[in-house]
PDB file of C-alpha atoms and ligand atoms in Angstrom:
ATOM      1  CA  UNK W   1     166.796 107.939 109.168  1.00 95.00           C
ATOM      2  CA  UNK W   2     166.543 104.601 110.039  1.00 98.00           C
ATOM      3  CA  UNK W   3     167.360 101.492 107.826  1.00 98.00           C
ATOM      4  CA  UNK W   4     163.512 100.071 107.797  1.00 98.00           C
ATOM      5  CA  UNK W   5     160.885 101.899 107.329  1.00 98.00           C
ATOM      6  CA  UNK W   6     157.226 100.001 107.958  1.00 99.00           C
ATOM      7  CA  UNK W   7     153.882 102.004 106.825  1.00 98.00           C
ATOM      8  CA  UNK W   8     151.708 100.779 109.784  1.00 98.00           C
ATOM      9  CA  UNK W   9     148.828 101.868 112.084  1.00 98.00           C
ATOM     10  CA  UNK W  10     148.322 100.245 115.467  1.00 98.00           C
ATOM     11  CA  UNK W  11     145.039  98.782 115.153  1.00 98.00           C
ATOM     12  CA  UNK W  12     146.287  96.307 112.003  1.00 98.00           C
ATOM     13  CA  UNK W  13     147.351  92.578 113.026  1.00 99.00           C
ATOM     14  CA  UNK W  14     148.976  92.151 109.260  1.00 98.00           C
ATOM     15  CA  UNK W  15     151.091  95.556 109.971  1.00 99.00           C
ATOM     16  CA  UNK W  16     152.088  93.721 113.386  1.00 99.00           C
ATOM     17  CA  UNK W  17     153.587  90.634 111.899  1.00 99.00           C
ATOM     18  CA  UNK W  18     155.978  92.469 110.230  1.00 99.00           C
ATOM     19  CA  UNK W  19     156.868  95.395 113.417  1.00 99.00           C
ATOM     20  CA  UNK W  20     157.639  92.503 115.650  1.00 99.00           C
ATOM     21  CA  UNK W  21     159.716  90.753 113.322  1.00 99.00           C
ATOM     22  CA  UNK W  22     161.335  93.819 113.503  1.00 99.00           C
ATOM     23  CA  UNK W  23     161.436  94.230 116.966  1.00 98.00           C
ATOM     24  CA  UNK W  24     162.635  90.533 117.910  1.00 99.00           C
ATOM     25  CA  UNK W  25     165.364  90.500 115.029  1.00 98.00           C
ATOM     26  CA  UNK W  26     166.828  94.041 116.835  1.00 98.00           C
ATOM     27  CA  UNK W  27     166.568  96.009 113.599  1.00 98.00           C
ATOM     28  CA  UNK W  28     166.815  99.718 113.146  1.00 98.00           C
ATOM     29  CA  UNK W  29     163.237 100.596 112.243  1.00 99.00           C
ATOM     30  CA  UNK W  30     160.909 103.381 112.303  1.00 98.00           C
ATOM     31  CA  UNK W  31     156.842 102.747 111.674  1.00 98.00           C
ATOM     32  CA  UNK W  32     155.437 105.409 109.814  1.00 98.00           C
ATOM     33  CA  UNK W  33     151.842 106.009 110.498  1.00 98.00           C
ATOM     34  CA  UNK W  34     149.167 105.454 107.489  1.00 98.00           C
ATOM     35  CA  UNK W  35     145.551 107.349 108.054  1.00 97.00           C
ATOM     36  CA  UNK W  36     143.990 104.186 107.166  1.00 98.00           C
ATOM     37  CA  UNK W  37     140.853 104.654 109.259  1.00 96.00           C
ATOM     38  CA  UNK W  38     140.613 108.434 108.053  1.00 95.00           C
ATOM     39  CA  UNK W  39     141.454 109.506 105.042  1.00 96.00           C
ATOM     40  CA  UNK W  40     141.910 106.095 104.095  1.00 96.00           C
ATOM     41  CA  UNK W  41     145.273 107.079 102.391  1.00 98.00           C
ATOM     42  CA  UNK W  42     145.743 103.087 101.065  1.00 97.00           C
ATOM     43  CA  UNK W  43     142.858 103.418  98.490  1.00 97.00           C
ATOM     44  CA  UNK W  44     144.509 106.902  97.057  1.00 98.00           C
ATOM     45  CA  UNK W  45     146.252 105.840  93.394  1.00 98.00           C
ATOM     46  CA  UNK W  46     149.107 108.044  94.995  1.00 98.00           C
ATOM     47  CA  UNK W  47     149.598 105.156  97.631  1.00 98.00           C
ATOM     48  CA  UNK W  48     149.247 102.506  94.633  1.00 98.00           C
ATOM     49  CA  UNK W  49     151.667 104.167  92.136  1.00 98.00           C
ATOM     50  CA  UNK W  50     154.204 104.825  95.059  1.00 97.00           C
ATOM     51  CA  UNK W  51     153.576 102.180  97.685  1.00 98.00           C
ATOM     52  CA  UNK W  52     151.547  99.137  96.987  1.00 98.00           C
ATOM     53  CA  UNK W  53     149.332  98.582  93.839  1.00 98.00           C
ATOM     54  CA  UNK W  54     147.604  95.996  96.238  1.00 98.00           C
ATOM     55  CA  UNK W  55     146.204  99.237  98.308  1.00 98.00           C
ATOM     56  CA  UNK W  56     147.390  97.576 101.855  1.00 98.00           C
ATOM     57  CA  UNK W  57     149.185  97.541 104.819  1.00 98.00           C
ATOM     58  CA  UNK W  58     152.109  96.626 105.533  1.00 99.00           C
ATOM     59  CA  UNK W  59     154.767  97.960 103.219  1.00 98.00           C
ATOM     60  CA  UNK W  60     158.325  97.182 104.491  1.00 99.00           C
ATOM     61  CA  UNK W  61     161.204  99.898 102.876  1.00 98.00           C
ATOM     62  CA  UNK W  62     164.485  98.981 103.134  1.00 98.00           C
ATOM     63  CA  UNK W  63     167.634  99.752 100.907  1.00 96.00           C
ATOM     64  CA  UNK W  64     164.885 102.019  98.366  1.00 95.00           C
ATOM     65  CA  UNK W  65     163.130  98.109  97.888  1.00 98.00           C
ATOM     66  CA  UNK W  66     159.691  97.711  98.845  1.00 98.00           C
ATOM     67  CA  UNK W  67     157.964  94.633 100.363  1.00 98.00           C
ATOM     68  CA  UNK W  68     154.502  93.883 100.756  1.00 98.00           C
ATOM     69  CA  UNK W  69     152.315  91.158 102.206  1.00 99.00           C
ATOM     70  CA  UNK W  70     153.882  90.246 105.431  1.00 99.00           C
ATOM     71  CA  UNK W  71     154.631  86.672 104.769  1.00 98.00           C
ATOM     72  CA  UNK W  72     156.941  88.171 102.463  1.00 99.00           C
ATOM     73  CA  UNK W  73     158.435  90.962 104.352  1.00 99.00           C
ATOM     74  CA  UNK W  74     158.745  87.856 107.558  1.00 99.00           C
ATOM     75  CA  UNK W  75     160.376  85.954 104.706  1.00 98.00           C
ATOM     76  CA  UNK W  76     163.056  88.788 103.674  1.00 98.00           C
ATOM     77  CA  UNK W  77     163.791  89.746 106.973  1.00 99.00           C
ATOM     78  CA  UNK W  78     164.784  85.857 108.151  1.00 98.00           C
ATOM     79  CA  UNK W  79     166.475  85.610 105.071  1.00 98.00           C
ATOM     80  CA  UNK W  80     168.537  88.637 105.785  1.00 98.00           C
ATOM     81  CA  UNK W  81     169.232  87.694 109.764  1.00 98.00           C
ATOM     82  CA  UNK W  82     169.160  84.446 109.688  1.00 98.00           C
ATOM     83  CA  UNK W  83     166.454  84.795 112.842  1.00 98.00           C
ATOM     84  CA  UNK W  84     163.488  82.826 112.801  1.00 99.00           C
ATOM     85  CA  UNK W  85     164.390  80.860 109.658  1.00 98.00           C
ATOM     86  CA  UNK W  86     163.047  77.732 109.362  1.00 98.00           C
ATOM     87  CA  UNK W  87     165.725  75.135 108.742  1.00 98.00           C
ATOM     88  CA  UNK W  88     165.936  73.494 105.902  1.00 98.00           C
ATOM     89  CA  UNK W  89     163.278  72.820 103.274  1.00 98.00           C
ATOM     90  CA  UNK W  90     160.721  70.740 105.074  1.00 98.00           C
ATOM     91  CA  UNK W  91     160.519  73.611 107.671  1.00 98.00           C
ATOM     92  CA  UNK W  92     160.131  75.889 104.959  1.00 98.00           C
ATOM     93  CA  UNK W  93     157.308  74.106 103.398  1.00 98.00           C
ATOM     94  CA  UNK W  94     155.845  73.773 106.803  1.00 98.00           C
ATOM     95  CA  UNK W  95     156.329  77.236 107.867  1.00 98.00           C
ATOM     96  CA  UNK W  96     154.872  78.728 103.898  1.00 98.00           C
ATOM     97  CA  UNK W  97     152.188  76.482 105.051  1.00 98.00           C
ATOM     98  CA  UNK W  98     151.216  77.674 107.796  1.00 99.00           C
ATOM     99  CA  UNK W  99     151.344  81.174 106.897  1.00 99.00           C
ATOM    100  CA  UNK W 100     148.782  81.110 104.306  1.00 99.00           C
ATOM    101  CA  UNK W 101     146.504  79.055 106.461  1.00 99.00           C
ATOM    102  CA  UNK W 102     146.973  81.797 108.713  1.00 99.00           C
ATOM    103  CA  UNK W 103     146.589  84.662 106.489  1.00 98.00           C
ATOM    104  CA  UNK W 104     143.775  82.920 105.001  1.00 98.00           C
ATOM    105  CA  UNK W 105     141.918  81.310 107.741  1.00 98.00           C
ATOM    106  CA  UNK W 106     143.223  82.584 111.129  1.00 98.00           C
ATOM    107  CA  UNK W 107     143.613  86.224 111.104  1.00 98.00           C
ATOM    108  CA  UNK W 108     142.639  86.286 107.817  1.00 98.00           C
ATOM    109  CA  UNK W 109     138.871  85.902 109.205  1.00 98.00           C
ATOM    110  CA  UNK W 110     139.668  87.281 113.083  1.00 98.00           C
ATOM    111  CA  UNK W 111     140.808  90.479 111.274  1.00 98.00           C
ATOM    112  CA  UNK W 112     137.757  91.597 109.599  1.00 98.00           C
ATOM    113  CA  UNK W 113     135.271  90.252 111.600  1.00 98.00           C
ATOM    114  CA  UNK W 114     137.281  92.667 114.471  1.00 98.00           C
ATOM    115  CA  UNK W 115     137.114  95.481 112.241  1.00 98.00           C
ATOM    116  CA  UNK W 116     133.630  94.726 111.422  1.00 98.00           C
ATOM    117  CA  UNK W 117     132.959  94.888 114.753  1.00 97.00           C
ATOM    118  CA  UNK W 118     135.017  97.723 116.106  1.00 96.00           C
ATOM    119  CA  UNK W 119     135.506 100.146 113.431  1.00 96.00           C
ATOM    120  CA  UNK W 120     133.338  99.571 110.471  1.00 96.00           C
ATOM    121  CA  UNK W 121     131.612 102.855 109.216  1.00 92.00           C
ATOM    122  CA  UNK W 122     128.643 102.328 108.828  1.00 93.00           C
ATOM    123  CA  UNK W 123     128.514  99.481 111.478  1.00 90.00           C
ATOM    124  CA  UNK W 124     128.926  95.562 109.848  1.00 95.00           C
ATOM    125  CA  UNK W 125     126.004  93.390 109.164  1.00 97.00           C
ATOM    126  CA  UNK W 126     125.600  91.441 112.034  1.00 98.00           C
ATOM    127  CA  UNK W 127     124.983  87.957 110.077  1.00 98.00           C
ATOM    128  CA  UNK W 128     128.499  88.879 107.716  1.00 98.00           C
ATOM    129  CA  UNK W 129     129.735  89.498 111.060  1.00 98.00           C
ATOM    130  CA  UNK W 130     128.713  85.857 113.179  1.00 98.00           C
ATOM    131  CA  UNK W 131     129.862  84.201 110.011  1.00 98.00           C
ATOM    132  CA  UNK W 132     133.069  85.611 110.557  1.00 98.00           C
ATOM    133  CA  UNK W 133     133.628  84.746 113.970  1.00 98.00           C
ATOM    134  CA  UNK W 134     132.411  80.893 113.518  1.00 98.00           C
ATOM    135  CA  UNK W 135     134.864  80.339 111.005  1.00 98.00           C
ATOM    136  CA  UNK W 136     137.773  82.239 113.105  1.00 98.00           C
ATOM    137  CA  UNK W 137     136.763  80.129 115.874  1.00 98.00           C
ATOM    138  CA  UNK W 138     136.903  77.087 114.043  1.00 98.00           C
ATOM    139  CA  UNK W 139     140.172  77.599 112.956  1.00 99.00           C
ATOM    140  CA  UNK W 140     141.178  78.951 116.600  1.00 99.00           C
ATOM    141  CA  UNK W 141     140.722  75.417 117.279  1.00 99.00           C
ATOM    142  CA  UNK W 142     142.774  73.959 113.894  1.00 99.00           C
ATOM    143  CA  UNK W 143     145.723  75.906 115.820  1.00 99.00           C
ATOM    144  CA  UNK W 144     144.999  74.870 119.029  1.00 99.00           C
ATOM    145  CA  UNK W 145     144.929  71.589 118.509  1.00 99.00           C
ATOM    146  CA  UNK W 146     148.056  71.782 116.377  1.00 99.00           C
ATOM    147  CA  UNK W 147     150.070  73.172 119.480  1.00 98.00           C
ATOM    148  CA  UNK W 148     149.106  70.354 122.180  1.00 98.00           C
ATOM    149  CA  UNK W 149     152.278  69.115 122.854  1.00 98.00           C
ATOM    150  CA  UNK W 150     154.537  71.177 120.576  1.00 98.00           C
ATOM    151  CA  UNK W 151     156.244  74.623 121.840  1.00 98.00           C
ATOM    152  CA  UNK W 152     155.568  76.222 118.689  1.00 99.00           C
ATOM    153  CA  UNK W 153     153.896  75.813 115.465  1.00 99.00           C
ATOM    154  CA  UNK W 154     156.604  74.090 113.163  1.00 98.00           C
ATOM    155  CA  UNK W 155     159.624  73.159 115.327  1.00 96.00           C
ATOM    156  CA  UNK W 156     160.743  73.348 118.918  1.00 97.00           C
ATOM    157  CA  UNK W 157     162.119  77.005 117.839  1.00 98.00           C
ATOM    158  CA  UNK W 158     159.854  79.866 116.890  1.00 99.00           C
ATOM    159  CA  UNK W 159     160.159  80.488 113.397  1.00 99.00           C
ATOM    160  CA  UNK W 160     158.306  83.103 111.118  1.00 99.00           C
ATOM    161  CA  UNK W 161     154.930  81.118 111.205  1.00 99.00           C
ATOM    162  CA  UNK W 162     154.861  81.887 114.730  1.00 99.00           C
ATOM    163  CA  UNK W 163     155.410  85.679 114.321  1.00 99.00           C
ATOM    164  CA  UNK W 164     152.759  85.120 111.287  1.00 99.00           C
ATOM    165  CA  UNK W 165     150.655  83.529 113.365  1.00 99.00           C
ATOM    166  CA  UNK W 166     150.659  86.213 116.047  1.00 99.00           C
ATOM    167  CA  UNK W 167     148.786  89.044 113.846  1.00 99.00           C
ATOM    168  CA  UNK W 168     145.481  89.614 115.824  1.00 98.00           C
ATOM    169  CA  UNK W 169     145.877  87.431 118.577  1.00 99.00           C
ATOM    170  CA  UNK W 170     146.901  89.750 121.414  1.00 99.00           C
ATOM    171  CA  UNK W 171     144.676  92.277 120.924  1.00 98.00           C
ATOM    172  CA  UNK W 172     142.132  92.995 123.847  1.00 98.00           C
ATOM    173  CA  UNK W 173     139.282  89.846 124.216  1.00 98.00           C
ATOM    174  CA  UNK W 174     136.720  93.169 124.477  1.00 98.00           C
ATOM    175  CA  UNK W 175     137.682  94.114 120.604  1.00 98.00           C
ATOM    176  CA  UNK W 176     136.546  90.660 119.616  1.00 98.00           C
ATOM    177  CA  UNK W 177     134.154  89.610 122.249  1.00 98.00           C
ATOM    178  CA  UNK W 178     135.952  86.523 123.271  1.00 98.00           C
ATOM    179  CA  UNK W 179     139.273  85.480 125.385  1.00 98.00           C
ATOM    180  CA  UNK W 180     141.517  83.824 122.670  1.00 98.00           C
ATOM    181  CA  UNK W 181     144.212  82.600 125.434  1.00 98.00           C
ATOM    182  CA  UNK W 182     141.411  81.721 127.545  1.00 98.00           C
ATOM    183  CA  UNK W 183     139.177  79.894 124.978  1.00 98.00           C
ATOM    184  CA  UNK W 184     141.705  78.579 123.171  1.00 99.00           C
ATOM    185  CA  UNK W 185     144.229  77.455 125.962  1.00 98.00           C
ATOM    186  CA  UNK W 186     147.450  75.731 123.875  1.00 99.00           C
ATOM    187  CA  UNK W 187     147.126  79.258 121.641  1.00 99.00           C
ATOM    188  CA  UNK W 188     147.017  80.819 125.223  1.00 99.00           C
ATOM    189  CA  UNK W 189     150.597  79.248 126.531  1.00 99.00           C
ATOM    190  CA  UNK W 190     152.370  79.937 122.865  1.00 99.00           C
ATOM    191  CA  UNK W 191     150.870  83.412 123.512  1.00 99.00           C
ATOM    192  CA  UNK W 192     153.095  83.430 126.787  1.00 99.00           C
ATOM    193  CA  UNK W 193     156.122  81.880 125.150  1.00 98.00           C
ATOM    194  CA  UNK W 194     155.934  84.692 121.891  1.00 99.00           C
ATOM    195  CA  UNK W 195     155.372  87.294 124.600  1.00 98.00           C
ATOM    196  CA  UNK W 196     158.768  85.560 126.620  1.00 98.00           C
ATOM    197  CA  UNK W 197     161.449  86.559 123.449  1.00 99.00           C
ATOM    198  CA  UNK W 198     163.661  90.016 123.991  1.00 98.00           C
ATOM    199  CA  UNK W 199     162.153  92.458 121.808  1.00 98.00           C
ATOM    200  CA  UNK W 200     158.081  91.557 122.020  1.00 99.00           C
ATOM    201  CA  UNK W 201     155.745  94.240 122.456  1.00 98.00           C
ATOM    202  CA  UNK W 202     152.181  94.697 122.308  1.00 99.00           C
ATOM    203  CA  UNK W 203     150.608  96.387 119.166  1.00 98.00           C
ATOM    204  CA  UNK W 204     149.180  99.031 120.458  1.00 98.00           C
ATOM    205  CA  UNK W 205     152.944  99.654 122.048  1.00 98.00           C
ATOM    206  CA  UNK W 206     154.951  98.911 118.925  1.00 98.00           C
ATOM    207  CA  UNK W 207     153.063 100.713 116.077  1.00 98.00           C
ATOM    208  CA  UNK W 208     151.687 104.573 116.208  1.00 98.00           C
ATOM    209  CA  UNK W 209     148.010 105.399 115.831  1.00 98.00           C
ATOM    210  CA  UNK W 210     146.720 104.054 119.585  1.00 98.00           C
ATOM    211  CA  UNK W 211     144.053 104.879 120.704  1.00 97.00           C
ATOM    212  CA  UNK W 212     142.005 105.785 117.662  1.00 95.00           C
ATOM    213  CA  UNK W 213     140.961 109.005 116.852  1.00 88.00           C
ATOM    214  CA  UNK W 214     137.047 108.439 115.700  1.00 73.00           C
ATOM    215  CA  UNK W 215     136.202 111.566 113.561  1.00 65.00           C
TER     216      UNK W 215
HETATM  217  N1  GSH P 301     147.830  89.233 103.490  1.00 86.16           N
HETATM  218  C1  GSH P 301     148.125  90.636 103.703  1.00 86.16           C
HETATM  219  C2  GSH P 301     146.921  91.304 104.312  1.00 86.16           C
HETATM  220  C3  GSH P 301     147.093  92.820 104.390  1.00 86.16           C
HETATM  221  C4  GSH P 301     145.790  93.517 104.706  1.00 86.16           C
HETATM  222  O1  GSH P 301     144.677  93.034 104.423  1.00 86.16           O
HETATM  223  N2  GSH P 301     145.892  94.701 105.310  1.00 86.16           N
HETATM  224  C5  GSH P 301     144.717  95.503 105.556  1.00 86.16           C
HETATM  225  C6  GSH P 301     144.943  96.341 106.820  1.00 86.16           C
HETATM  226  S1  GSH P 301     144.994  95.390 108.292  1.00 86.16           S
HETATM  227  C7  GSH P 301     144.544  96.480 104.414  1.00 86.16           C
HETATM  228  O2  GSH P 301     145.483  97.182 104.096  1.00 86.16           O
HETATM  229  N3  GSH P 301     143.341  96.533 103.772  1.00 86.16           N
HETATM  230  C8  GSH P 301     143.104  97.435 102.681  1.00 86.16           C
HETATM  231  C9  GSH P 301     141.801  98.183 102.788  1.00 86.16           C
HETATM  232  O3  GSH P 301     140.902  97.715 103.481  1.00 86.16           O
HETATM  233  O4  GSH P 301     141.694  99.261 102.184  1.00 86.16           O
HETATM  234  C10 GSH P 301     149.348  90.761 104.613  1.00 86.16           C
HETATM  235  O5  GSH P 301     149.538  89.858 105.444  1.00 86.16           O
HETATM  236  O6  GSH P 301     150.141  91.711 104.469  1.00 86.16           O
END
């Protein structure tokens, strides 16, 4: 077995924080698929007793521990290799700071306005659905405009807000309707620069579950 075990599917931006963490810091890691589109095994109390009690994805095993929330498993797994660790405490306030504007704002809206979108059953309301997208789009742009003229978000290394920061942002422009890199072109050269590190893969490469089976 290997030493991490991450409960995953492909199609989940907060599952792919944490894979390519795992991938970038060269860790021994197996994903282990979770039928969250099917049986929608997260909202079992099996999968709250023995998992999460939050009823999500990710969930990081290592050493019989369990971490959840992926700015938390980003946070163990830096702390562990030293990789991606901000430096110092400014850079850790900065980077914490970034990550929950990102889990909040960023993917925290691109994410279910995609799945609204793409894999909602029965279909999402189309108005929940264009509120969704302004505000992702709007705060697109807060990220944009806070990487003109920096290489990445907090220093001139990439730290865990970057691999944060990454969640649903290289998933096809068809899933969402618009070209992120293309719209949003500073996002769009950081894209190129995350892509650039040994170990980066696409999500639909890294985690199991691709393409969807739609029952
Ligand atoms: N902030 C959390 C977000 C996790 C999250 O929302 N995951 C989704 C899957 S992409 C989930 O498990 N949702 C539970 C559900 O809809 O039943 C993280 O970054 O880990």
């Amino acid at each position: 077995m290997s030493e991490f075990q991450l409960y995953c599917m492909a199609q989940s931006g907060n599952a792919y924080r944490a894979a390519l963490m795992l991938n970038l810091v060269g860790a021994d890691w197996e994903p282990v698929w979770v039928d969250f589109f099917g049986t929608g095994v997260q909202r079992t109390p099996e999968y709250r007793n023995d998992l999460n009690e939050m009823g999500e994805v990710p969930v990081l095993v290592h050493d019989k521990k369990k971490f959840t929330q992926s700015g938390v498993i980003l946070t163990y797994l830096a702390k562990r290799t030293g990789k991606f660790k901000p430096d110092g405490e400014n850079e850790e306030l900065e980077a914490l700071r970034w990550i929950i504007f990102d889990n909040q704002k960023v993917n925290g809206f691109l994410g279910p306005y995609r799945f609204l979108k793409n894999f909602a059953k029965p279909p999402g309301d189309s108005a929940v659905i264009a509120f969704l997208k302004g505000r992702a789009e709007g705060n697109l742009a807060i990220v944009n405009q806070r990487l003109t003229g920096r290489k990445f978000l907090v220093s001139d290394k990439p730290t865990i807000a970057d691999v944060s920061m990454t969640g649903y942002l290289y998933y096809p422009a068809e899933e969402f309707g618009f070209d992120i890199a293309k719209n949003y072109p500073e996002i769009g050269a950081w894209l190129e620069r995350m892509k650039a590190l040994p170990g980066w893969k696409h999500p639909y490469e890294l985690m199991p579950g691709y393409p969807l089976k739609q029952g």
